[in-house]
Coordinates of C-alpha atoms in Angstrom, one line a residue:
X1 CA -147.1 -33.7 211.2
X2 CA -140.6 -21.5 208.3
X3 CA -134.9 -8.0 202.8
X4 CA -134.1 -4.7 201.7
X5 CA -137.8 -3.8 202.1
X6 CA -138.9 -4.9 205.5
X7 CA -142.5 -3.7 205.2
X8 CA -145.4 -6.0 204.5
X9 CA -146.8 -6.3 201.1
X10 CA -149.7 -3.8 200.4
X11 CA -152.2 -6.7 200.1
X12 CA -151.3 -8.0 203.5
X13 CA -152.6 -5.5 206.1
X14 CA -152.4 -6.4 209.8
X15 CA -155.1 -9.0 210.3
X16 CA -158.0 -7.8 212.4
X17 CA -159.9 -10.3 214.5
X18 CA -162.9 -10.1 212.2
X19 CA -160.8 -11.3 209.3
X20 CA -158.4 -13.6 211.0
X21 CA -156.8 -16.2 208.6
X22 CA -157.3 -18.8 211.4
X23 CA -161.0 -18.4 212.1
X24 CA -163.0 -21.7 211.8
X25 CA -166.1 -20.0 210.4
X26 CA -166.1 -18.9 206.7
X27 CA -164.5 -15.6 205.8
X28 CA -163.7 -13.7 202.7
X29 CA -160.3 -15.4 202.7
X30 CA -162.0 -18.7 201.7
X31 CA -162.9 -17.1 198.3
X32 CA -159.2 -16.7 197.3
X33 CA -157.1 -19.5 195.9
X34 CA -155.7 -21.5 198.7
X35 CA -152.0 -22.1 199.3
X36 CA -149.9 -23.8 202.0
X37 CA -146.5 -22.9 203.3
X38 CA -144.4 -26.2 203.5
X39 CA -141.9 -26.7 206.3
X40 CA -139.7 -29.7 206.4
X41 CA -137.9 -30.7 209.6
X42 CA -134.7 -32.8 209.5
X43 CA -135.2 -35.8 211.7
X44 CA -132.6 -38.6 211.6
X45 CA -133.4 -41.7 213.6
X46 CA -130.2 -41.6 215.6
X47 CA -130.2 -37.8 216.3
X48 CA -133.6 -36.2 216.4
X49 CA -133.8 -32.5 217.4
X50 CA -135.2 -31.4 220.7
X51 CA -138.9 -30.6 220.6
X52 CA -138.7 -27.0 221.9
X53 CA -135.7 -26.2 219.6
X54 CA -137.7 -27.6 216.7
X55 CA -140.7 -25.3 217.5
X56 CA -138.4 -22.3 218.0
X57 CA -136.6 -23.0 214.7
X58 CA -139.9 -23.4 212.8
X59 CA -141.1 -20.1 214.0
X60 CA -137.8 -18.4 213.0
X61 CA -138.1 -20.1 209.6
X62 CA -141.5 -18.5 209.0
X63 CA -140.1 -15.1 209.9
X64 CA -137.0 -15.5 207.7
X65 CA -139.3 -16.4 204.8
X66 CA -141.6 -13.4 205.4
X67 CA -138.8 -11.0 205.5
X68 CA -136.6 -12.4 202.7
X69 CA -135.9 -10.0 199.8
X70 CA -137.4 -12.6 197.4
X71 CA -140.7 -12.6 199.3
X72 CA -141.4 -8.8 199.1
X73 CA -141.7 -6.1 196.6
X74 CA -140.8 -7.4 193.1
X75 CA -139.0 -10.5 194.5
X76 CA -139.4 -13.9 192.8
X77 CA -141.6 -15.3 195.6
X78 CA -143.5 -12.0 196.3
X79 CA -146.6 -12.9 194.2
X80 CA -147.2 -16.3 195.7
X81 CA -146.4 -14.9 199.2
X82 CA -149.1 -12.3 198.7
X83 CA -151.6 -14.9 197.4
X84 CA -150.9 -17.1 200.4
X85 CA -151.3 -14.3 202.9
X86 CA -154.6 -13.1 201.3
X87 CA -156.1 -16.6 201.8
X88 CA -156.2 -18.9 204.8
X89 CA -152.8 -19.1 206.4
X90 CA -152.0 -22.8 206.2
X91 CA -148.6 -24.3 207.2
X92 CA -147.8 -28.0 207.0
X93 CA -144.8 -29.6 208.7
X94 CA -143.3 -32.8 207.2
X95 CA -140.3 -34.8 208.2
X96 CA -137.3 -36.0 206.1
X97 CA -134.1 -37.8 206.7
X98 CA -131.2 -39.0 204.6
X99 CA -131.8 -38.8 200.8
X100 CA -135.2 -37.3 201.4
X101 CA -133.7 -34.3 203.2
X102 CA -131.1 -33.9 200.5
X103 CA -133.7 -33.9 197.8
X104 CA -135.9 -31.4 199.7
X105 CA -132.8 -29.2 200.3
X106 CA -132.2 -29.0 196.6
X107 CA -135.6 -27.2 196.0
X108 CA -135.9 -23.4 196.3
X109 CA -136.3 -22.5 199.9
X110 CA -134.4 -21.4 203.0
X111 CA -132.9 -23.7 205.7
X112 CA -132.9 -22.3 209.2
X113 CA -130.8 -24.0 212.0
X114 CA -131.3 -24.0 215.7
X115 CA -129.3 -25.6 218.5
X116 CA -130.2 -29.1 217.3
X117 CA -132.9 -28.5 214.7
X118 CA -132.9 -27.9 211.0
X119 CA -136.0 -26.7 209.3
X120 CA -136.3 -25.8 205.6
X121 CA -139.1 -23.5 204.6
X122 CA -140.4 -23.3 201.0
X123 CA -142.4 -20.7 199.1
X124 CA -146.1 -21.4 199.3
X125 CA -147.6 -24.0 197.0
X126 CA -151.2 -24.6 195.9
X127 CA -153.1 -26.7 198.4
X128 CA -153.2 -29.6 195.8
X129 CA -150.0 -28.8 194.0
X130 CA -147.1 -29.9 196.2
X131 CA -143.7 -30.7 194.4
X132 CA -143.3 -34.5 194.3
X133 CA -140.2 -34.3 196.5
X134 CA -142.3 -32.8 199.3
X135 CA -145.6 -34.5 198.6
X136 CA -144.2 -37.9 199.4
X137 CA -142.8 -36.9 202.8
X138 CA -144.6 -38.0 205.9
X139 CA -146.5 -35.7 208.2
X140 CA -146.6 -38.3 211.0
X141 CA -143.6 -39.2 213.0
X142 CA -142.8 -35.8 214.4
X143 CA -143.3 -36.8 218.1
X144 CA -140.2 -35.2 219.4
X145 CA -139.1 -34.8 223.1
X146 CA -136.9 -32.5 225.1
X147 CA -134.1 -34.6 226.6
X148 CA -133.7 -31.9 229.3
X149 CA -136.2 -29.4 230.6
X150 CA -136.1 -26.3 228.4
X151 CA -134.6 -23.1 229.9
X152 CA -137.1 -20.5 231.2
X153 CA -138.1 -18.1 228.4
X154 CA -136.3 -14.8 228.0
X155 CA -139.0 -12.2 228.6
X156 CA -136.9 -9.5 227.2
X157 CA -137.3 -11.1 223.8
X158 CA -140.5 -12.4 222.1
X159 CA -142.1 -15.5 223.7
X160 CA -144.6 -17.8 221.9
X161 CA -146.8 -19.2 224.7
X162 CA -148.5 -22.5 224.0
X163 CA -151.8 -23.5 225.4
X164 CA -151.2 -25.8 228.4
X165 CA -154.5 -27.6 227.9
X166 CA -153.8 -28.9 224.4
X167 CA -151.9 -32.0 223.5
X168 CA -150.3 -31.3 220.1
X169 CA -147.8 -33.4 218.1
X170 CA -144.5 -31.7 217.5
X171 CA -145.4 -31.1 213.9
X172 CA -148.7 -29.4 214.8
X173 CA -147.1 -27.3 217.5
X174 CA -144.3 -26.2 215.0
X175 CA -147.0 -25.0 212.6
X176 CA -148.8 -23.2 215.4
X177 CA -145.6 -21.5 216.6
X178 CA -145.1 -20.4 213.0
X179 CA -148.6 -18.9 213.0
X180 CA -147.9 -17.0 216.3
X181 CA -144.7 -15.6 214.9
X182 CA -146.4 -14.5 211.8
X183 CA -149.2 -12.7 213.7
X184 CA -146.6 -10.9 215.8
X185 CA -144.7 -9.9 212.6
X186 CA -147.9 -8.4 211.1
X187 CA -148.6 -6.3 214.2
X188 CA -145.1 -4.7 214.3
X189 CA -144.1 -1.4 212.8
X190 CA -141.5 -1.4 210.0
X191 CA -138.9 -0.2 212.5
X192 CA -139.7 -3.0 215.0
X193 CA -139.6 -5.6 212.2
X194 CA -136.2 -4.4 211.0
X195 CA -134.8 -4.5 214.6
X196 CA -136.1 -8.0 215.1
X197 CA -134.7 -9.2 211.8
X198 CA -131.3 -7.6 212.3
X199 CA -131.1 -9.3 215.7
X200 CA -131.6 -12.7 214.1
X201 CA -135.2 -13.2 215.2
X202 CA -134.6 -14.1 218.8
X203 CA -137.6 -15.8 220.4
X204 CA -138.6 -18.4 222.9
X205 CA -141.3 -21.0 222.9
X206 CA -142.8 -22.2 226.2
X207 CA -145.9 -23.8 227.5
X208 CA -147.8 -21.2 229.6
X209 CA -148.8 -21.9 233.2
X210 CA -152.4 -22.9 233.5
X211 CA -153.1 -20.0 235.8
X212 CA -151.7 -17.4 233.4
X213 CA -153.1 -18.7 230.1
X214 CA -156.5 -17.0 230.3
X215 CA -154.8 -13.7 231.2
X216 CA -152.6 -14.0 228.2
X217 CA -155.5 -14.7 225.8
X218 CA -157.3 -11.5 226.9
X219 CA -154.2 -9.3 227.1
X220 CA -154.5 -7.9 223.6
X221 CA -151.5 -9.8 222.3
X222 CA -152.0 -11.7 219.0
X223 CA -153.8 -15.0 219.6
X224 CA -153.8 -18.0 217.2
X225 CA -157.3 -19.6 217.0
X226 CA -156.9 -22.8 215.0
X227 CA -159.3 -23.5 212.2
X228 CA -159.5 -27.1 213.3
X229 CA -158.3 -28.9 210.1
X230 CA -156.2 -31.3 212.1
X231 CA -155.8 -32.7 215.7
X232 CA -157.7 -30.1 217.7
X233 CA -161.2 -28.6 217.8
X234 CA -162.0 -25.6 215.6
X235 CA -161.6 -22.2 217.4
X236 CA -159.1 -23.6 219.9
X237 CA -156.6 -20.9 221.1
X238 CA -153.2 -22.5 220.5
X239 CA -150.5 -19.8 220.8
X240 CA -150.2 -16.3 222.2
X241 CA -147.5 -14.2 220.6
X242 CA -145.9 -12.2 223.4
X243 CA -143.6 -9.7 221.7
X244 CA -142.2 -6.9 224.0
X245 CA -143.2 -4.2 221.5
X246 CA -146.8 -5.4 221.6
X247 CA -147.2 -5.6 225.4
X248 CA -149.5 -3.1 227.0
X249 CA -148.4 -1.1 230.0

């Protein structure tokens, strides 16, 4: 400041560290046409969503988009989804309220709701080719708070752990949570993806304890290392995607 065929597209293999879509240094992904996945969070002045619920809902929105029947196989969004995943994985979160939200909701996309949050995710668009209804929305102004301390994460379900040393706006953190969910999705088997989807993509988002953060980053779980386009330094570890199926031991 989100199908009948659950398998990933053939052009989107699991992303090895050497070809991470989030690396700050140049990779082969930079040679492909660049796209961005737009997410719009519904923020009314009088009833903003809770921060943690917004992060959780954004992550679920990305998973819903990845698994939607229109995004895979011969679906209407499949080509642009493949092109987006073959390049840098960019996500941008913008905010909308009132008429802005209604106009955004009329565009092709998927709205995902949480306990207090609504996030609409759209098929990827060219980096410089946003629809006018989305291009005019603001990136700033997504500084959300949790009115009450969030519940402890459910370790029996996936947890997206945030770096306790980074200070990110809610919009930035929403995008990073989406990155973490996507990396976990790529690492799962078709059977594991299907089970997660059929369960409704349960997940938690929580800030890791300082003493456990380093252990998480070297545990073998998927780690998001930000390219440094906004807010934080290139190469910063932002999220560890702790899915039970990916835990070692």
